[in-house]
Amino acid sequence: MGEEMDGNMILAKSLKDQGIEYVFGIVGIPVIELSMAMQSVGLKYIGMRNEQSACYAAQAIGYLTKKPGVCLVVSGPGLLHVTGGMANAQINCWPLLVIGGATSEDHEGIGGFQECPQVELSRPYCKYSARPPNASLIPTHVEKAVRLATYGRPGACYLDFPGNILQSRISVDKIVNSYAHPEPPFVFPNPKDVIRAVDALMNAKRPLIIIGKGSAYARAETYLRQLVHQTNLPFLATPMGKGVVPDNARQCVGSARTTALQKADVVLLVGARLNWILHFGRPPRFNADVKVIQIDIVPEEMHNSIKSHIAVQSDIVPFTDALIDEFTKKKFRFNENNEWWKELNEKCEKNQKTVKAMQSDEKVPLNYYAVFHNIREIIPSDCIIVSEGANTMDIGRSMLLNNLPRHRLDAGTFGTMGVGIGFAIAAALYCRDYCPSKRVVCVEGDSAFGFSGMEIETLVRYSLPVVIVIVNNSGIYSGFTVEDFKSLQNMGDATLTTPPTALSAETRYENIMNMFGKKGYFVRTIPELQNALREALIPSDHPSIINVAINPQADRKPQTYSWLTESKL
Ligand code: ADP
Ligand code: MG
């Protein structure tokens, strides 16, 4: 009998061979030995406290490194808990590989432990969902799952492993060895489309570039920066498209977002979808006659919601490169002094004035703008910002600047709450391994924090110095003061009188740090916030929590349109 290997080791080695670096998971029967096999081949294993968070961490590392992170879970409930994470990865177009243990095949159909139709359950949220039929075929399935997670539009894949397959031992010469596939193919644009796009932009009166997180994933920053710099065209970024071209670039019209969208006559849409985030590209948020030049790697995305003027299937890098060449040939630069720039600049100035007035109001209890202004002033300009919550995320998006790509991680296209700490764990590992001086700052609403708060223990265990700022308004959207909250509860049956949006008033979340013998910060004033933030940013080997009690009724500045409420299309 020659050398043998079990399914656990074949799987661990296959993942390593396909370039996987990180595994986030929670172990139990039947994947404990698998997690150890993974570590033994050099995969970094991060044990989490909740499967959803593990899945969020795995997909964030996928977005940051362009290689899927693995999420390892047990059968039944373990797998069910990650479906939210799989859907989130799939909808955000981020690469992810979920690996689930499953009940042994000889117990299937007779009430096996945690028996569950896992392959079928995962399929709607995945590009590929399969169970290798035996240990010898594991490498083939791993290669396919990693390829599908990263080729074309990135997304989630699921592989299912019954205990009997993981434990089976086979002779090494029976293993069907796979290969390392090359990088995803680069799709080049049709040169005619490039010329048409340049003509449309040169003839536009009110051109606008919209940069989405597809551009960030595509690593198109160098090209898009040059395009904006050279053409002087105004641009807007979607929430996670922020930083591909710096928020502080002169051409950024983020402060005039409503006007820019509403009046633009030609829009160059790069790596963004015309879904709810961009108000479907329709009136009243867009001009009814707007001509959209749409660039996407996926042809099925073309003409979604409205018909594009030009739809180009291309990778963003070669398309932008070709645009730059064509604009150079035509010596095009959008004039500084024309009406469109004047209008956008005026609008930016006006909106910035309103914000300045709100941020300089430091009355206690604090408002959002004063808090965010001071966070922005103190955090390092190159830090990775994780953000979630309702008002906290919305206001933070405009107040916290991103000058580097892939430096903002938030609730994303699926609007998922609870992603924050998982994302922060992934970001902190990424910093530790790839850019050690960089910090991760996680700005969360108090409600959002509650979804995954116990992952603080994970941050402590792996010595990850994430700074968590909880912007605490004691509720979802808004809350109540300590006195008002008490009187509401005393009005009778609390299940009938406590508003569904309320959370306990002024909860001292920072005291979680006491569980680890560390202190957290509770702050009410700007000087307290400044001191706490400065102290928390001193290099250390542990996370920090700064709990900022703000006015429970604090709100956004008045908006012409709210992001979600208008439903007439
Ligand atoms: P946002 O939330 O910023 O609007 P979306 O996630 O909605 O961004 O859209 C990103 C788009 O980018 C997706 O349609 C995806 O297919 C596309 N995309 C991803 N990678 C590339 C790439 N390398 N080249 C072109 N398009 C890409
Ligand atoms: Mg809140």
XYZ file of C-alpha atoms and ligand atoms in Angstrom:
597
model
C 0.000 0.000 0.000
C 1.468 3.404 -1.018
C 1.117 6.712 0.773
C -2.417 7.710 1.831
C -4.102 11.026 2.501
C -7.480 11.835 4.028
C -10.122 14.199 2.670
C -9.233 16.875 5.225
C -5.643 17.063 4.025
C -6.559 16.843 0.335
C -8.944 19.776 0.796
C -6.471 21.850 2.819
C -3.722 21.276 0.237
C -6.059 22.050 -2.676
C -6.999 25.387 -1.113
C -3.361 26.230 -0.575
C -2.555 25.217 -4.172
C -5.252 27.590 -5.440
C -3.664 30.523 -3.636
C -6.093 30.785 -0.710
C -4.489 32.596 2.224
C -7.169 33.168 4.897
C -9.894 31.011 6.426
C -12.505 32.466 8.807
C -14.781 30.066 10.582
C -16.334 28.385 13.546
C -15.504 24.715 13.996
C -17.435 21.744 15.322
C -18.321 18.303 14.005
C -17.301 17.397 11.283
C -14.751 20.110 10.421
C -12.414 20.317 13.444
C -9.717 18.121 11.875
C -10.129 20.073 8.643
C -9.354 23.370 10.386
C -6.195 21.829 11.826
C -5.171 20.412 8.454
C -5.629 23.911 7.034
C -3.265 25.423 9.587
C -0.768 22.615 9.010
C -0.440 23.545 5.319
C 0.021 27.234 6.188
C -3.478 28.633 5.734
C -4.178 31.408 8.254
C -7.181 30.354 10.331
C -9.220 32.948 12.223
C -11.771 31.532 14.646
C -14.841 33.774 14.851
C -17.827 33.928 17.211
C -20.693 33.963 14.727
C -20.848 32.405 11.256
C -22.298 35.524 9.647
C -19.341 37.589 10.785
C -16.946 34.888 9.593
C -18.563 35.107 6.173
C -18.400 38.916 6.120
C -14.715 38.761 7.045
C -13.991 36.184 4.318
C -15.625 38.276 1.593
C -13.953 41.507 2.734
C -10.552 39.844 2.497
C -11.610 38.694 -0.984
C -12.360 42.277 -2.002
C -9.125 43.571 -0.478
C -6.802 40.898 -1.889
C -8.689 39.814 -5.054
C -8.354 36.200 -3.843
C -11.389 34.584 -2.235
C -11.328 34.223 1.514
C -12.675 30.926 2.807
C -15.503 30.737 5.323
C -15.552 27.391 7.135
C -18.714 26.304 8.940
C -20.369 23.246 10.379
C -23.421 21.514 8.962
C -27.075 22.585 9.303
C -27.346 25.703 11.464
C -23.726 26.662 10.728
C -24.400 26.716 7.024
C -27.807 28.372 7.443
C -26.191 31.185 9.427
C -23.861 32.041 6.535
C -26.489 32.306 3.817
C -26.904 36.016 4.665
C -23.181 36.453 4.192
C -23.165 34.527 0.922
C -25.990 36.666 -0.421
C -24.107 39.780 0.651
C -20.942 38.693 -1.196
C -22.860 37.676 -4.289
C -24.807 40.946 -4.438
C -21.685 43.046 -3.871
C -19.775 41.026 -6.522
C -17.031 40.000 -4.084
C -15.188 36.664 -4.299
C -15.913 34.178 -1.513
C -15.623 30.435 -0.963
C -17.825 28.881 1.708
C -16.957 25.386 2.889
C -19.533 23.531 4.922
C -19.289 20.281 6.777
C -22.288 17.990 6.259
C -23.771 14.959 7.922
C -22.187 11.698 6.767
C -23.803 10.290 3.656
C -24.761 7.038 5.386
C -26.928 9.074 7.790
C -28.647 11.064 5.078
C -32.388 10.613 4.757
C -32.757 8.989 8.177
C -32.421 12.099 10.347
C -28.665 12.572 10.424
C -27.077 15.088 12.820
C -27.702 18.600 11.425
C -28.872 17.080 8.164
C -29.868 19.834 5.794
C -30.113 20.277 1.989
C -27.033 22.504 1.982
C -26.098 22.432 -1.689
C -29.624 23.429 -2.717
C -29.883 26.022 0.065
C -26.701 27.745 -1.046
C -27.393 27.674 -4.783
C -29.491 30.883 -5.047
C -26.681 32.869 -3.415
C -23.829 31.279 -5.349
C -22.201 31.009 -8.734
C -21.343 27.383 -8.011
C -22.684 25.075 -5.323
C -21.580 21.450 -5.265
C -20.560 18.414 -3.264
C -17.473 16.582 -4.521
C -18.599 12.966 -4.953
C -15.447 11.559 -3.340
C -12.118 12.586 -1.859
C -10.160 12.031 -5.058
C -12.169 14.740 -6.872
C -11.747 17.428 -4.187
C -8.942 19.310 -6.051
C -11.067 19.558 -9.205
C -13.981 21.113 -7.325
C -11.776 23.504 -5.371
C -10.137 24.720 -8.586
C -13.538 25.275 -10.167
C -14.968 27.064 -7.125
C -12.001 29.439 -6.874
C -12.122 30.084 -10.626
C -15.832 30.848 -10.615
C -15.524 33.081 -7.537
C -13.007 35.293 -9.351
C -13.671 35.051 -13.109
C -16.169 37.371 -14.827
C -18.251 39.079 -12.153
C -16.812 37.897 -8.851
C -19.146 36.184 -6.406
C -19.739 33.414 -3.891
C -19.187 29.658 -4.282
C -20.116 26.826 -1.957
C -18.554 23.390 -1.474
C -20.207 20.757 0.707
C -18.237 18.085 2.568
C -19.956 15.206 4.365
C -17.970 13.849 7.293
C -17.366 10.514 5.567
C -15.655 12.207 2.598
C -13.450 14.350 4.862
C -12.433 11.300 6.865
C -11.978 8.882 3.985
C -8.371 7.911 3.298
C -7.279 7.277 -0.224
C -4.042 6.342 -1.852
C -2.227 9.465 -3.056
C -2.051 8.152 -6.630
C -5.899 8.126 -6.741
C -6.090 11.917 -6.207
C -7.122 13.676 -9.399
C -4.673 16.541 -9.242
C -5.812 19.873 -10.513
C -3.924 22.866 -11.895
C -3.540 26.499 -10.948
C -5.666 28.474 -13.380
C -4.289 31.763 -14.737
C -5.545 35.213 -13.666
C -9.053 35.987 -14.962
C -8.998 36.884 -18.670
C -8.850 40.580 -19.436
C -11.698 41.777 -21.648
C -10.681 44.515 -24.094
C -13.148 47.074 -25.454
C -14.190 47.435 -29.038
C -12.124 50.446 -30.299
C -15.223 51.845 -32.053
C -17.004 52.104 -28.702
C -14.060 54.007 -27.266
C -14.270 56.597 -30.066
C -18.062 56.888 -29.657
C -17.692 57.332 -25.901
C -15.082 60.078 -26.338
C -17.277 61.859 -28.900
C -20.296 61.729 -26.599
C -18.299 63.117 -23.679
C -16.693 65.847 -25.826
C -20.106 66.956 -27.096
C -21.706 66.926 -23.669
C -22.706 70.179 -21.988
C -22.943 68.631 -18.552
C -20.757 65.508 -18.466
C -20.275 63.436 -15.340
C -18.173 60.383 -14.453
C -19.630 57.981 -11.881
C -17.108 55.653 -10.277
C -18.356 52.496 -8.579
C -16.787 49.794 -6.465
C -16.260 47.658 -9.601
C -13.489 50.178 -10.426
C -12.011 49.611 -6.987
C -12.147 45.840 -7.418
C -10.642 46.194 -10.921
C -7.651 48.110 -9.483
C -8.334 50.866 -12.014
C -7.239 53.719 -9.753
C -4.129 54.792 -11.667
C -6.044 55.015 -14.939
C -9.169 56.689 -13.570
C -7.075 59.234 -11.697
C -5.256 60.105 -14.880
C -8.504 60.303 -16.845
C -10.083 62.720 -14.354
C -6.924 64.771 -13.949
C -6.319 65.088 -17.676
C -9.888 65.727 -18.858
C -11.008 67.845 -15.877
C -14.381 66.095 -16.020
C -16.444 66.209 -12.816
C -16.882 62.916 -11.020
C -18.932 61.303 -8.290
C -18.163 58.083 -6.458
C -20.635 55.553 -5.115
C -20.170 54.737 -1.414
C -17.496 52.083 -1.946
C -16.223 53.670 -5.154
C -14.889 56.445 -2.901
C -11.114 56.816 -2.956
C -10.496 55.295 -6.414
C -10.040 58.936 -7.341
C -9.452 60.874 -4.100
C -12.437 62.561 -2.450
C -10.299 65.670 -2.162
C -9.527 65.858 -5.913
C -10.647 69.164 -7.399
C -12.966 67.360 -9.818
C -14.910 65.547 -7.076
C -18.461 66.886 -6.942
C -19.621 64.737 -4.033
C -20.877 67.877 -2.286
C -23.145 68.641 -5.256
C -24.366 65.062 -5.723
C -28.052 65.814 -6.269
C -27.399 68.547 -8.838
C -24.718 66.544 -10.636
C -26.988 63.519 -11.040
C -30.075 65.477 -11.895
C -28.580 67.706 -14.557
C -25.867 65.590 -16.184
C -26.559 65.038 -19.888
C -23.842 62.412 -20.475
C -22.770 60.007 -17.744
C -19.744 57.738 -17.943
C -20.647 54.875 -15.614
C -17.581 52.848 -14.634
C -18.005 49.779 -12.465
C -21.323 50.782 -10.921
C -24.855 49.500 -11.423
C -27.963 51.606 -11.965
C -29.746 49.993 -9.020
C -31.174 51.697 -5.911
C -27.752 53.093 -4.978
C -27.871 55.207 -8.135
C -31.633 55.718 -8.060
C -32.097 53.403 -11.077
C -30.714 56.086 -13.411
C -34.238 57.486 -13.708
C -36.085 60.743 -13.024
C -36.495 62.538 -10.697
C -32.895 61.835 -9.650
C -31.529 61.715 -13.203
C -32.339 63.730 -16.280
C -34.878 61.798 -18.402
C -32.695 62.301 -21.502
C -29.411 61.367 -19.888
C -27.045 59.436 -22.172
C -25.272 56.730 -20.210
C -21.985 55.233 -21.343
C -21.875 52.015 -19.379
C -18.724 49.975 -18.818
C -19.053 46.598 -17.195
C -17.393 43.240 -17.349
C -20.833 41.598 -17.494
C -22.953 42.015 -20.634
C -26.115 40.930 -18.762
C -25.827 44.146 -16.736
C -26.147 46.307 -19.856
C -29.264 48.471 -20.241
C -30.546 47.566 -16.806
C -33.338 49.922 -15.708
C -32.708 52.364 -18.563
C -31.310 51.911 -22.044
C -27.671 52.933 -22.217
C -26.497 55.183 -25.032
C -23.314 53.123 -25.343
C -22.794 49.849 -23.487
C -19.287 48.455 -23.462
C -18.302 45.037 -22.239
C -14.777 45.571 -21.041
C -12.479 45.437 -18.114
C -12.244 48.922 -16.651
C -8.457 49.192 -16.936
C -8.087 48.696 -20.727
C -11.213 50.754 -21.402
C -9.979 53.715 -19.345
C -6.528 53.369 -20.861
C -8.011 53.541 -24.361
C -10.151 56.557 -23.395
C -7.071 58.386 -22.130
C -5.273 57.749 -25.443
C -8.226 58.990 -27.452
C -8.680 62.125 -25.325
C -4.953 62.815 -25.617
C -5.140 62.505 -29.396
C -8.047 64.954 -29.457
C -6.338 67.265 -26.941
C -9.517 67.457 -24.920
C -9.810 69.222 -21.601
C -13.165 70.216 -20.123
C -13.055 73.950 -19.577
C -12.862 75.204 -16.008
C -14.914 78.315 -16.729
C -17.940 76.825 -18.412
C -21.469 76.934 -16.996
C -21.492 73.345 -15.734
C -18.389 73.734 -13.613
C -19.680 77.074 -12.317
C -22.990 75.557 -11.304
C -21.356 72.524 -9.654
C -18.814 74.657 -7.797
C -21.526 76.986 -6.506
C -23.592 74.056 -5.310
C -20.567 72.467 -3.624
C -19.789 75.715 -1.818
C -23.374 76.163 -0.668
C -23.644 72.612 0.684
C -20.247 72.803 2.332
C -21.369 75.986 4.134
C -24.436 74.222 5.583
C -22.263 71.309 6.730
C -19.670 73.660 8.236
C -22.347 75.357 10.310
C -23.568 72.003 11.623
C -20.111 70.627 12.347
C -19.101 73.694 14.311
C -22.116 73.322 16.604
C -20.446 71.469 19.484
C -23.345 71.754 21.903
C -23.850 68.704 24.129
C -25.533 66.344 23.381
C -23.549 66.327 20.159
C -24.894 66.136 16.616
C -23.504 63.763 13.950
C -21.675 66.440 11.976
C -19.610 67.704 14.896
C -18.649 64.110 15.759
C -17.701 63.155 12.184
C -15.809 66.380 11.569
C -13.575 65.654 14.547
C -13.115 61.994 13.619
C -12.056 63.114 10.149
C -9.559 65.590 11.535
C -7.868 63.055 13.800
C -7.821 59.693 12.010
C -4.865 59.048 9.673
C -5.695 59.982 6.077
C -4.635 56.526 4.861
C -6.703 54.421 7.280
C -9.305 51.888 6.194
C -12.744 53.072 7.266
C -15.452 50.529 8.022
C -18.886 52.034 8.395
C -22.382 50.803 9.078
C -25.588 52.060 10.575
C -28.396 54.211 9.235
C -27.591 57.871 9.896
C -24.080 56.969 11.011
C -23.298 55.409 7.638
C -25.173 57.970 5.523
C -23.636 61.011 7.166
C -20.256 59.324 7.572
C -20.124 58.694 3.837
C -19.998 62.375 3.040
C -18.096 63.522 6.130
C -15.266 60.945 6.222
C -12.903 61.259 3.309
C -11.297 58.445 1.349
C -8.253 59.237 -0.662
C -7.235 55.665 -1.382
C -9.146 52.904 -3.175
C -10.702 49.988 -1.228
C -10.406 51.992 1.986
C -14.117 52.117 2.707
C -16.137 49.023 3.608
C -19.811 49.461 4.401
C -23.266 47.880 4.306
C -23.018 47.920 0.497
C -25.501 46.999 -2.199
C -27.488 44.683 0.069
C -27.640 47.259 2.895
C -26.597 44.584 5.372
C -26.284 45.576 9.019
C -23.883 43.562 11.150
C -21.073 43.466 8.573
C -18.886 45.987 10.385
C -16.787 44.031 12.843
C -16.299 41.118 10.425
C -15.105 43.553 7.757
C -12.871 45.265 10.320
C -11.272 41.952 11.307
C -10.470 41.229 7.662
C -9.176 44.761 7.095
C -6.978 44.586 10.196
C -5.459 41.261 9.089
C -4.888 42.702 5.648
C -3.081 45.677 7.204
C -1.066 43.427 9.513
C 0.109 41.281 6.595
C 0.419 43.814 3.763
C 0.765 47.351 5.164
C 1.624 47.155 8.879
C 1.516 50.863 9.709
C -2.024 51.313 8.418
C -4.944 51.496 10.872
C -8.566 50.386 10.670
C -11.241 52.657 12.074
C -14.726 51.209 12.381
C -17.497 53.778 12.774
C -20.723 52.086 13.784
C -24.193 53.020 14.866
C -25.190 51.526 18.218
C -27.770 49.300 16.575
C -25.320 48.086 13.918
C -22.730 47.325 16.591
C -25.225 45.116 18.416
C -25.394 42.625 15.547
C -21.822 41.414 15.927
C -20.496 43.007 19.113
C -19.089 39.740 20.483
C -16.527 39.691 17.678
C -14.559 42.112 19.879
C -13.287 38.962 21.546
C -11.950 37.830 18.154
C -10.155 41.166 17.715
C -8.637 40.808 21.178
C -7.607 37.177 20.613
C -5.714 37.985 17.415
C -4.299 41.287 18.777
C -5.910 43.426 16.076
C -5.808 47.139 17.004
C -9.074 48.243 15.362
C -10.513 51.483 16.706
C -14.277 51.110 17.041
C -16.237 54.318 17.380
C -19.871 53.731 18.348
C -21.992 56.720 17.434
C -24.649 56.091 20.030
C -28.056 57.678 19.605
C -29.710 54.923 21.687
C -31.752 53.542 18.833
C -32.354 52.687 15.187
C -32.542 55.981 13.251
C -33.218 57.760 16.556
C -33.696 56.982 20.239
C -34.593 58.495 23.574
C -32.868 60.131 26.493
C -32.444 58.116 29.699
C -35.433 59.872 31.312
C -37.743 59.579 28.288
C -36.822 55.952 27.819
C -37.648 55.161 31.451
C -41.007 56.883 31.322
C -41.893 55.060 28.080
C -41.135 51.753 29.748
C -43.130 52.694 32.827
C -46.243 53.445 30.823
C -47.366 49.834 30.980
C -46.437 46.639 29.166
C -43.018 47.526 27.647
C -43.728 45.337 24.621
C -46.587 47.696 23.824
C -44.971 50.985 24.811
C -41.275 50.786 23.933
C -40.902 52.139 20.397
C -39.508 49.457 18.048
C -36.737 51.833 17.023
C -35.575 52.404 20.605
C -32.631 50.703 22.307
C -31.692 51.046 25.960
C -30.655 54.639 26.534
C -26.939 55.393 26.766
C -25.824 51.779 26.933
C -22.192 51.642 28.075
C -20.883 49.477 25.217
C -17.299 50.530 25.967
C -17.365 48.452 29.144
C -17.024 45.325 26.980
C -13.317 46.174 27.040
C -13.306 45.511 30.799
C -13.859 41.829 30.001
C -10.318 41.828 28.631
C -8.769 43.932 31.377
C -8.703 47.003 29.130
C -10.531 50.265 29.400
C -12.999 51.685 26.912
C -13.952 55.321 26.440
C -17.313 56.930 27.055
C -17.489 60.456 25.671
C -20.068 63.210 25.465
C -18.023 66.234 24.402
C -15.689 67.086 21.555
C -12.562 67.425 23.754
C -13.348 63.998 25.280
C -13.789 62.511 21.817
C -10.533 64.040 20.595
C -8.556 62.729 23.560
C -10.052 59.256 23.360
C -9.425 58.990 19.622
C -5.827 60.176 19.917
C -5.157 57.692 22.697
C -6.843 54.812 20.857
C -4.741 55.513 17.761
C -1.447 55.074 19.597
C 0.044 51.830 18.207
C -1.083 48.919 20.379
C -1.925 45.225 20.253
C -5.628 45.428 21.073
C -8.850 46.994 19.825
C -10.461 50.034 21.446
C -14.066 51.094 21.843
C -15.056 54.740 21.964
C -18.730 55.104 22.846
C -19.956 58.550 21.794
C -23.286 59.507 23.348
C -24.933 61.852 20.863
C -28.306 63.545 20.841
C -30.839 60.682 20.451
C -32.844 62.905 18.122
C -29.888 64.078 15.995
C -30.643 63.971 12.288
C -29.217 64.495 8.817
C -29.125 67.909 7.280
C -32.292 68.524 5.225
C -32.222 66.499 1.971
C -33.969 67.279 -1.311
C -34.582 63.560 -1.737
C -34.115 60.809 0.767
C -32.200 57.842 -0.540
C -34.965 55.285 -0.350
C -38.329 56.871 0.191
C -39.438 57.979 -3.240
C -40.939 54.985 -4.954
C -42.450 56.550 -8.092
C -40.158 55.475 -10.890
P -21.533 50.307 -6.687
O -22.182 49.712 -5.466
O -20.304 51.043 -6.393
O -22.510 51.040 -7.535
P -21.806 47.763 -7.973
O -21.364 46.663 -7.096
O -23.265 48.016 -8.065
O -21.008 49.079 -7.567
O -21.293 47.535 -9.431
C -20.017 47.097 -9.703
C -20.000 46.639 -11.138
O -18.650 46.517 -11.530
C -20.663 45.280 -11.349
O -21.696 45.383 -12.291
C -19.504 44.387 -11.831
O -19.917 43.485 -12.823
C -18.528 45.409 -12.400
N -17.135 44.978 -12.403
C -16.462 44.301 -11.447
N -15.183 44.103 -11.808
C -15.035 44.682 -13.016
C -13.943 44.818 -13.929
N -12.746 44.307 -13.664
N -14.150 45.473 -15.081
C -15.385 45.977 -15.376
N -16.440 45.881 -14.560
C -16.276 45.239 -13.394
Mg -28.382 54.288 16.497
